XYZ file of C-alpha atoms in Angstrom:
241
model
C 92.650 72.723 42.862
C 93.477 74.629 39.681
C 93.096 71.505 37.562
C 89.726 70.674 39.074
C 88.523 74.227 38.584
C 89.547 74.095 34.916
C 87.700 70.797 34.462
C 84.501 72.389 35.725
C 84.899 75.210 33.174
C 82.988 77.507 35.479
C 85.534 78.418 38.129
C 88.775 80.318 37.741
C 91.304 80.231 40.551
C 93.720 83.126 40.921
C 96.230 84.102 43.553
C 95.835 87.583 44.943
C 98.930 88.654 43.011
C 97.529 87.265 39.742
C 94.318 89.181 40.359
C 96.345 92.346 40.913
C 98.100 91.817 37.598
C 94.734 91.941 35.862
C 93.874 95.216 37.527
C 97.094 96.872 36.289
C 98.387 95.591 32.980
C 102.144 96.207 32.802
C 102.740 93.280 30.476
C 105.770 93.962 28.334
C 107.062 96.802 30.497
C 109.800 94.847 32.264
C 110.946 93.291 29.005
C 111.039 96.739 27.362
C 112.992 98.176 30.285
C 115.610 95.415 30.091
C 115.883 95.669 26.315
C 116.260 99.443 26.279
C 118.903 99.434 28.997
C 120.822 96.538 27.472
C 120.822 98.204 24.057
C 121.996 101.566 25.376
C 125.543 102.180 24.204
C 125.500 99.042 22.064
C 127.213 100.957 19.259
C 130.244 101.362 21.520
C 130.359 97.857 22.993
C 128.650 94.678 21.754
C 127.707 93.309 25.159
C 126.783 94.558 28.626
C 127.673 98.205 28.018
C 126.177 99.473 31.266
C 127.868 96.820 33.394
C 131.237 97.067 31.649
C 131.366 100.875 31.891
C 129.720 101.324 35.275
C 131.932 102.817 37.975
C 130.760 101.943 41.519
C 129.972 105.029 43.578
C 130.414 105.814 47.251
C 128.033 107.960 49.249
C 127.731 109.667 52.615
C 124.361 108.809 54.176
C 122.609 111.612 56.021
C 122.470 109.532 59.216
C 125.085 111.145 61.443
C 126.570 107.830 62.575
C 126.872 106.321 59.074
C 130.293 106.257 57.345
C 130.986 106.730 53.647
C 130.005 103.464 51.930
C 129.249 101.846 48.548
C 126.097 103.284 47.010
C 125.040 99.919 45.539
C 125.006 98.260 48.964
C 123.255 101.170 50.626
C 120.470 101.279 48.033
C 120.018 97.496 48.086
C 119.603 97.671 51.870
C 117.013 100.405 51.330
C 115.099 98.271 48.806
C 115.170 95.284 51.173
C 114.220 97.281 54.267
C 110.646 96.758 55.492
C 110.743 100.206 57.102
C 112.220 102.762 54.683
C 110.044 104.246 51.936
C 111.858 107.108 50.184
C 115.485 107.779 49.323
C 116.887 110.939 47.751
C 120.303 110.667 46.078
C 122.022 114.043 45.779
C 125.109 114.755 43.709
C 126.693 117.349 41.489
C 126.544 117.287 37.705
C 128.464 114.360 36.213
C 128.842 112.329 39.400
C 126.961 109.350 37.955
C 123.429 109.627 39.325
C 121.696 108.808 36.024
C 124.106 105.999 35.178
C 123.525 104.511 38.627
C 119.747 104.748 38.199
C 120.014 102.831 34.920
C 122.241 100.142 36.413
C 119.880 99.804 39.391
C 116.794 99.575 37.155
C 118.470 96.907 35.006
C 119.473 94.824 38.027
C 115.992 95.046 39.561
C 114.287 94.279 36.233
C 116.401 91.158 35.756
C 115.645 90.025 39.307
C 111.934 90.572 38.663
C 112.156 88.610 35.408
C 113.635 85.611 37.257
C 111.338 85.674 40.283
C 108.339 87.985 39.801
C 106.504 86.586 42.814
C 109.351 87.526 45.149
C 110.603 90.764 43.604
C 109.455 94.312 43.041
C 108.866 95.576 39.522
C 111.105 98.610 38.879
C 109.507 101.619 37.194
C 112.168 104.068 35.990
C 111.026 107.515 34.888
C 113.318 110.141 33.376
C 111.749 113.252 34.870
C 112.989 115.485 32.077
C 110.625 113.641 29.742
C 107.587 114.349 31.928
C 108.595 117.876 32.938
C 105.325 119.393 31.693
C 103.198 117.227 33.985
C 102.028 118.699 37.273
C 100.744 115.608 39.086
C 102.273 112.233 39.827
C 99.496 110.438 37.991
C 99.807 112.549 34.854
C 103.575 111.963 34.836
C 103.028 108.198 35.092
C 100.353 108.269 32.386
C 102.762 110.001 30.016
C 105.570 107.595 30.907
C 103.525 104.487 30.183
C 101.992 106.007 27.098
C 105.528 106.499 25.777
C 106.901 103.102 26.794
C 103.862 100.849 26.314
C 101.791 102.929 23.866
C 98.703 102.380 25.970
C 96.900 103.765 28.993
C 97.584 102.406 32.469
C 95.204 102.853 35.392
C 97.516 104.935 37.573
C 95.116 105.035 40.530
C 95.171 101.249 40.660
C 98.928 101.239 40.048
C 99.559 103.507 43.048
C 97.267 101.310 45.126
C 99.349 98.250 44.220
C 102.535 100.236 44.809
C 101.374 100.856 48.376
C 101.080 97.088 48.742
C 104.749 96.657 47.889
C 104.650 95.742 44.218
C 106.958 98.394 42.721
C 110.167 100.368 43.084
C 109.864 103.834 41.538
C 113.142 105.286 40.252
C 112.692 108.957 39.360
C 115.841 110.319 37.755
C 116.673 114.016 37.458
C 114.328 116.039 39.652
C 116.453 119.119 38.892
C 115.767 118.673 35.154
C 112.044 118.419 35.805
C 111.866 121.776 37.592
C 114.713 123.721 35.987
C 112.389 126.012 34.001
C 109.561 126.578 36.436
C 109.016 128.916 39.361
C 110.319 127.822 42.747
C 106.923 127.309 44.369
C 106.004 124.849 41.638
C 109.226 122.924 42.282
C 108.068 122.402 45.862
C 104.660 121.230 44.638
C 106.258 118.833 42.143
C 108.519 117.430 44.829
C 105.563 116.736 47.106
C 103.630 115.195 44.223
C 106.473 112.758 43.492
C 106.700 111.808 47.176
C 103.224 110.315 46.880
C 104.866 107.382 45.106
C 106.516 106.427 48.404
C 103.378 105.727 50.433
C 102.434 102.462 52.137
C 104.896 99.695 51.316
C 106.038 101.355 48.106
C 109.651 102.330 47.431
C 110.739 105.608 45.862
C 114.277 106.532 44.791
C 114.755 110.102 43.567
C 117.957 111.595 42.134
C 118.649 115.329 42.159
C 121.559 117.732 41.796
C 122.709 119.518 44.906
C 121.843 123.075 43.834
C 118.573 122.870 45.780
C 120.692 123.368 48.868
C 121.641 126.986 49.440
C 125.364 126.349 49.999
C 127.920 123.687 50.948
C 127.558 124.518 54.641
C 123.924 123.408 54.481
C 125.003 120.109 52.925
C 127.707 119.643 55.563
C 125.213 120.245 58.333
C 122.807 117.777 56.748
C 125.508 115.109 56.687
C 126.753 115.706 60.227
C 124.827 117.436 62.965
C 121.301 117.691 61.618
C 121.086 121.355 62.642
C 119.209 122.089 59.425
C 116.011 120.704 60.907
C 115.717 123.686 63.221
C 117.133 126.220 60.774
C 114.352 128.748 60.277
C 116.144 130.341 57.325
C 116.269 127.110 55.296
C 114.233 127.075 52.110
C 110.947 125.201 52.057
C 112.204 122.667 49.508
C 115.391 122.176 51.524
C 113.348 121.317 54.611
C 111.229 118.907 52.581
C 114.342 117.166 51.242
C 115.954 116.806 54.658
C 112.827 115.335 56.187
C-alpha cells in the first residue's frame, strides 16, 4: 500500500503514530538524552560510568501489604502497569534518587531507541533547572529549549502523553521549591501532576522533609492513618493521595 501510494505521488500513507510524530517534533531528543547520560562521569571511567557505579536501591512501597523490595523492579512494574499513572519516590539527601533517575532514563531511552513503536519515550527534567517556571508547560518549554534549542508544542505533547507516548521523570521537587513560599510549593506540585493524566506516566523524586516528622512517614508506610489526619499539611495530603 505504501509503495502504490508513493507511485501515485499524490497520496501519503502514515500510521497514527507517525502522524503524531509530526505533530510533536522530538527528533534528536532521545539521542541527546542517551549521549548526555553516557558521557556523564566519563572523565572518571571510560565506559558505562552510570552502570558501573550504580548501586541498586531498595524501597518500602506505601501499600501496607507490600514488603521492602528492589526499586528497579518496582518502578519497572509501575511503567508496565496499565493502571498506575504517578509515582513519587521519597528519600533523604544522598540516598541515590537522582542517580536512580538517570539510570532509569538511560535504560528507557535505550529501549525506545531499539523499539520506538513499542516503548515510551522518557523525558527527564531536572527540576532545579526549571525552578523559576510556574506552570508545567512553561517548565517543559524551558527544558526543550535547553536540550533541543527549539520550541516544542507542549499542548500537543501533553495530549500525546495522555495517549501513552511518554514517561516523565521529574527529579528533585524539593530543589524546585526550596526558595519559594509554601503555598506556591503546593501549586507547583499540582502543576507537575498534570503530566500524569490519561495513559501518561509520571515519576517524581523528592526529599522527605515535606513530611512533618518520621511518625508521619511511618504511618504512611503502615496503617494509612494519615489520610484522615486533619492536622496534616496540605502538601502532605496531596503526596499521600
